GROMACS .gro file of N, CA and C in nm:
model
  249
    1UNK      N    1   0.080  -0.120   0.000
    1UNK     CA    2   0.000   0.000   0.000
    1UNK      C    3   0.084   0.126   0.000
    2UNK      N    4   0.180   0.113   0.048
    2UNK     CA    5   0.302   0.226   0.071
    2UNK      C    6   0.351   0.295  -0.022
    3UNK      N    7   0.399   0.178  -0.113
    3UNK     CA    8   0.402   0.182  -0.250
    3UNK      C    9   0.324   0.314  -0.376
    4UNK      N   10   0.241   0.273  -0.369
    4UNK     CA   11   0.129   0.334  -0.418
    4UNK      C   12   0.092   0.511  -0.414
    5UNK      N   13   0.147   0.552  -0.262
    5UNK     CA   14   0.187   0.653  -0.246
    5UNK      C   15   0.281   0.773  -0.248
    6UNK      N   16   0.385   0.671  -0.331
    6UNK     CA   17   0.505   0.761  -0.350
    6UNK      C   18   0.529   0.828  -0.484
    7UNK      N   19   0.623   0.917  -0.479
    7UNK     CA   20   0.577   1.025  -0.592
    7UNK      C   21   0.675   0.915  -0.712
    8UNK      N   22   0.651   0.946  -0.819
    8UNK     CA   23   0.661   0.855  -0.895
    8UNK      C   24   0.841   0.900  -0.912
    9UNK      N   25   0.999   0.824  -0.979
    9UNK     CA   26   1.072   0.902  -1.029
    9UNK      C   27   1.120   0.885  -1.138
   10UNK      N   28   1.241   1.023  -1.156
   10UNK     CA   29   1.235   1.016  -1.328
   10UNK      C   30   1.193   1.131  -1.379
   11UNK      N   31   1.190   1.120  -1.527
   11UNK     CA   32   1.203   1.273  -1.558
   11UNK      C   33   1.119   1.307  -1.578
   12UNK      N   34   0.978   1.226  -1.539
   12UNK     CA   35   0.824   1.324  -1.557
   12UNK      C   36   0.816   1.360  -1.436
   13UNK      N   37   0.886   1.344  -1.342
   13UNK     CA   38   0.863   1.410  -1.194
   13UNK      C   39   0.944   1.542  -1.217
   14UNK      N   40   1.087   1.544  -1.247
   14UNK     CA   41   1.153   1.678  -1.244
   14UNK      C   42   1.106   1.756  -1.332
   15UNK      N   43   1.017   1.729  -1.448
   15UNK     CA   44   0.945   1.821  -1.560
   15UNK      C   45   0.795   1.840  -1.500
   16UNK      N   46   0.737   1.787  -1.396
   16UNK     CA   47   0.621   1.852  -1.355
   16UNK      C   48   0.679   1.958  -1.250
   17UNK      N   49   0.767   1.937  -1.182
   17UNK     CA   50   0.814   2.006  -1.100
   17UNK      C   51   0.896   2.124  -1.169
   18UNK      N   52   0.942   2.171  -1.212
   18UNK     CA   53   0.986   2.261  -1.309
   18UNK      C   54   0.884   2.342  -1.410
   19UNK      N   55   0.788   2.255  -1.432
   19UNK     CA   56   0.691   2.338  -1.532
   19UNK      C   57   0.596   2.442  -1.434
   20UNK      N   58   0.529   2.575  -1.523
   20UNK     CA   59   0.476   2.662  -1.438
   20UNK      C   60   0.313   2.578  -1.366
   21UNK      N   61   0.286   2.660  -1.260
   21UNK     CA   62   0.090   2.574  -1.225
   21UNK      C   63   0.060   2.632  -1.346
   22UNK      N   64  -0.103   2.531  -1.354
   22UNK     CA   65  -0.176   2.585  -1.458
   22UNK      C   66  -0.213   2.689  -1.444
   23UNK      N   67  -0.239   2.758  -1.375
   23UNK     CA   68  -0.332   2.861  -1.314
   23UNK      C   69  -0.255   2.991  -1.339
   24UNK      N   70  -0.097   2.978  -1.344
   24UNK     CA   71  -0.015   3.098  -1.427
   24UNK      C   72   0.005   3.068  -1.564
   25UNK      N   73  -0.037   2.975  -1.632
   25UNK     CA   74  -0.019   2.959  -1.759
   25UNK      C   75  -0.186   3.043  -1.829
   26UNK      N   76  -0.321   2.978  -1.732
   26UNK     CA   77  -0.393   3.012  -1.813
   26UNK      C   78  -0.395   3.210  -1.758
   27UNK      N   79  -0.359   3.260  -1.653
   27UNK     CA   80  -0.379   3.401  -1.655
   27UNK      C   81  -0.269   3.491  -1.786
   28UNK      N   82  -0.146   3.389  -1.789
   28UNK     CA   83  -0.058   3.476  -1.879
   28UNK      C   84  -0.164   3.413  -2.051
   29UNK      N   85  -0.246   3.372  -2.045
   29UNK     CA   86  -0.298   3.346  -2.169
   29UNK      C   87  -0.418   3.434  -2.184
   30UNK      N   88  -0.509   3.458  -2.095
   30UNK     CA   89  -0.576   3.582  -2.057
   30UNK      C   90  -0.518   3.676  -2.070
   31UNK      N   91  -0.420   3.735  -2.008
   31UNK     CA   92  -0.349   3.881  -2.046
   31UNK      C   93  -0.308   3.875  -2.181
   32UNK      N   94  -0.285   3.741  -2.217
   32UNK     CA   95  -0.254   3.831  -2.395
   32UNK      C   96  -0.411   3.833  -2.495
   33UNK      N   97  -0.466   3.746  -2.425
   33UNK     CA   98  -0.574   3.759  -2.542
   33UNK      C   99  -0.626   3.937  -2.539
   34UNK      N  100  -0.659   3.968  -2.369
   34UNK     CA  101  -0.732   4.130  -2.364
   34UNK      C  102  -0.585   4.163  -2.425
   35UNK      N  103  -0.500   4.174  -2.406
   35UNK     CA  104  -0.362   4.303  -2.512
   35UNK      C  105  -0.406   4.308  -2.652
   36UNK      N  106  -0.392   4.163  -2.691
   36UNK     CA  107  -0.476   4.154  -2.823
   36UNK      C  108  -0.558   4.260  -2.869
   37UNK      N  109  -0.658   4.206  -2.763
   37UNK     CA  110  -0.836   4.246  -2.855
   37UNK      C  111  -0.805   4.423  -2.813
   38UNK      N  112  -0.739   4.487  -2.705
   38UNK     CA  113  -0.743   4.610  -2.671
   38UNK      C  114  -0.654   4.708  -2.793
   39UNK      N  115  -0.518   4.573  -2.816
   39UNK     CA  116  -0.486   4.655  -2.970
   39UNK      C  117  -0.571   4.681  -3.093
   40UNK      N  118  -0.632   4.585  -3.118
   40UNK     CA  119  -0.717   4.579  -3.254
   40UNK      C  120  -0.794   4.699  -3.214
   41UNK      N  121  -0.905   4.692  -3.099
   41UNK     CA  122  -0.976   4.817  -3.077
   41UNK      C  123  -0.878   4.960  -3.097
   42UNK      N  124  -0.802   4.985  -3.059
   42UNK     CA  125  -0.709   5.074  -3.064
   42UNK      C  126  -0.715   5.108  -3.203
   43UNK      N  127  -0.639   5.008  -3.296
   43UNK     CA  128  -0.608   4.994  -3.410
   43UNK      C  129  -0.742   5.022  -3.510
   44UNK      N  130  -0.834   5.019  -3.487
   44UNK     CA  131  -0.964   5.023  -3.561
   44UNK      C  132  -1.027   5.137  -3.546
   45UNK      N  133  -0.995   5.241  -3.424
   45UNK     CA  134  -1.055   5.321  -3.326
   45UNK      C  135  -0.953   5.426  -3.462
   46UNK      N  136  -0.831   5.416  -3.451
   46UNK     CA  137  -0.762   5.517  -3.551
   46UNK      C  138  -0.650   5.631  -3.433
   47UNK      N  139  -0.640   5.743  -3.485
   47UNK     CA  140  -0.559   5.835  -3.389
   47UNK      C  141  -0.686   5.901  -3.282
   48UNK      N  142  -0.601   5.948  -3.191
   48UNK     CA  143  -0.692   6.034  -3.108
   48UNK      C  144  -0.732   6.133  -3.165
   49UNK      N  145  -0.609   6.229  -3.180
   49UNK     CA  146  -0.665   6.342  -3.238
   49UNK      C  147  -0.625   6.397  -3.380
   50UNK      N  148  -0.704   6.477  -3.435
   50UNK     CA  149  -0.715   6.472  -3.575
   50UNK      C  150  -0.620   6.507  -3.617
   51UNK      N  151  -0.559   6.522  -3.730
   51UNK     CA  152  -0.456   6.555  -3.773
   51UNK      C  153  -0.290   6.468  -3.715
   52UNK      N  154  -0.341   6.356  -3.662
   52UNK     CA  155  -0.227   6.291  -3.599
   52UNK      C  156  -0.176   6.215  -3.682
   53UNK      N  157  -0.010   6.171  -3.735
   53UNK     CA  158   0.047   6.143  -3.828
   53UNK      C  159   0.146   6.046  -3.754
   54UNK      N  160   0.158   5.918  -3.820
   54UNK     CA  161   0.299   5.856  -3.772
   54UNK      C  162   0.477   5.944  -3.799
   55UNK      N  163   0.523   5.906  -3.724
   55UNK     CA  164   0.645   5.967  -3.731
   55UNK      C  165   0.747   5.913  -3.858
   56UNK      N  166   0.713   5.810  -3.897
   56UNK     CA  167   0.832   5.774  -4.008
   56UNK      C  168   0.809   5.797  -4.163
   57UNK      N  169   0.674   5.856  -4.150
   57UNK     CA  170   0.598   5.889  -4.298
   57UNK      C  171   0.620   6.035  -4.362
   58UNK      N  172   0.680   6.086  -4.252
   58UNK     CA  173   0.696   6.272  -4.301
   58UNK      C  174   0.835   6.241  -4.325
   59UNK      N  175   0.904   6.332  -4.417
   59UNK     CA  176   1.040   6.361  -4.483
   59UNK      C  177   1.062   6.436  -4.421
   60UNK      N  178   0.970   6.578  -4.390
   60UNK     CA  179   1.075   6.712  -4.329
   60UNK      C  180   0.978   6.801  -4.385
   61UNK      N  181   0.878   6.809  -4.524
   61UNK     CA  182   0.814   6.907  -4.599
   61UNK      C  183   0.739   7.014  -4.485
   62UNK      N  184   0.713   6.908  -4.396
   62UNK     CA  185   0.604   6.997  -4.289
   62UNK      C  186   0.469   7.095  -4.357
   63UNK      N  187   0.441   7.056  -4.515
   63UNK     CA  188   0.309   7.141  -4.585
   63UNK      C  189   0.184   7.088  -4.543
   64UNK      N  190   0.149   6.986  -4.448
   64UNK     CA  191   0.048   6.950  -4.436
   64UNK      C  192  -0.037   7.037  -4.318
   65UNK      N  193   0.030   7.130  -4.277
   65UNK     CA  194  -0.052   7.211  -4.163
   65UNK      C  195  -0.118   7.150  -4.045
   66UNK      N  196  -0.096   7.013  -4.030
   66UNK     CA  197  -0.104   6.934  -3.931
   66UNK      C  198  -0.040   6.997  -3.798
   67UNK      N  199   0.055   6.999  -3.826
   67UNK     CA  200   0.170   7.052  -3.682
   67UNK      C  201   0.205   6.941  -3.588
   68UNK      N  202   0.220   6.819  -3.683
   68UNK     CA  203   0.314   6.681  -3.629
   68UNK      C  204   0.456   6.656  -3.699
   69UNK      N  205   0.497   6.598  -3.689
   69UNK     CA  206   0.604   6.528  -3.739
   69UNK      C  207   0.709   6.614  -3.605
   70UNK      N  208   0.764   6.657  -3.699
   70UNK     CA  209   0.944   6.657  -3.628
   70UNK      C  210   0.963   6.830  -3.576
   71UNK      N  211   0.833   6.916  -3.592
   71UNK     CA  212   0.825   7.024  -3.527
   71UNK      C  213   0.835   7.013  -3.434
   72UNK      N  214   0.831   7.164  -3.351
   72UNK     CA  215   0.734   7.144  -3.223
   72UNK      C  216   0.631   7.275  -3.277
   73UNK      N  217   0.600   7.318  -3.413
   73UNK     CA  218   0.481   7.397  -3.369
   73UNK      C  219   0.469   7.493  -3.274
   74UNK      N  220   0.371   7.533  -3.240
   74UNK     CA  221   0.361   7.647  -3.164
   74UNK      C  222   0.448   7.642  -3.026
   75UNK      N  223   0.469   7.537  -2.994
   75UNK     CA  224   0.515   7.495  -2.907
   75UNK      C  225   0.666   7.567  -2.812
   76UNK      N  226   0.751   7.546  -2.959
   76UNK     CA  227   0.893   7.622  -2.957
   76UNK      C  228   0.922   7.726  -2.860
   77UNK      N  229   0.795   7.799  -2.884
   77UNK     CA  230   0.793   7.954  -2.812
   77UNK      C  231   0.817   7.944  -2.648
   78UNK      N  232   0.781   7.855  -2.635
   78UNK     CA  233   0.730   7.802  -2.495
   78UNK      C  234   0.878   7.804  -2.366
   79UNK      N  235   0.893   7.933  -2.290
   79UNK     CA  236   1.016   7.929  -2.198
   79UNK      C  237   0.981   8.001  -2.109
   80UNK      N  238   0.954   7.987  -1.962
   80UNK     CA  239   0.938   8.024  -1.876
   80UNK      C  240   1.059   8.131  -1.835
   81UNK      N  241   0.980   8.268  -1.756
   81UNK     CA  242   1.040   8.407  -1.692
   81UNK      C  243   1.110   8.444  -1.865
   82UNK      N  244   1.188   8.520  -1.800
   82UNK     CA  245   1.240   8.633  -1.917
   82UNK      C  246   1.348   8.545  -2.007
   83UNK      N  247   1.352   8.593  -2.141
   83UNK     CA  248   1.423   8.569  -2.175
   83UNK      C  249   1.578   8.621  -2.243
   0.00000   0.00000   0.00000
């Protein structure tokens, strides 16, 4: 009967023992599915705000009156107390 109770040995014992619980396998499978589905939404949803442009698509022309790319637009001006 003693027998019967002992953990088995060999290398399906040191590979259960080494492998993660299920229970962190299925949450890290959950976190990617929502990353997933939250990119696509993202991705389908478009830019926030209008006139928003990826960065590797502008040359430098800056004619689109957007006021993205590699400016800073109004921005520049921007320095606190005197100058």
């Amino acid at each position: 009967m003693d027998e019967s109770r002992q953990s088995p040995s060999g290398a399906g014992a040191v590979l259960r023992k080494l492998a993660p619980p299920p229970a962190l396998c299925g949450f890290l499978l959950l976190l990617a599915l929502i990353f997933a589905a939250s990119y696509g939404v993202g991705v389908s949803a478009g830019p926030v705000a209008p006139g928003m442009h990826g960065t590797g698509s502008s040359s430098g022309g800056g004619t689109d009156g957007g006021g993205g790319g590699d400016d800073m637009g109004d921005m520049g001006n921007m320095r606190g107390g005197d100058h």
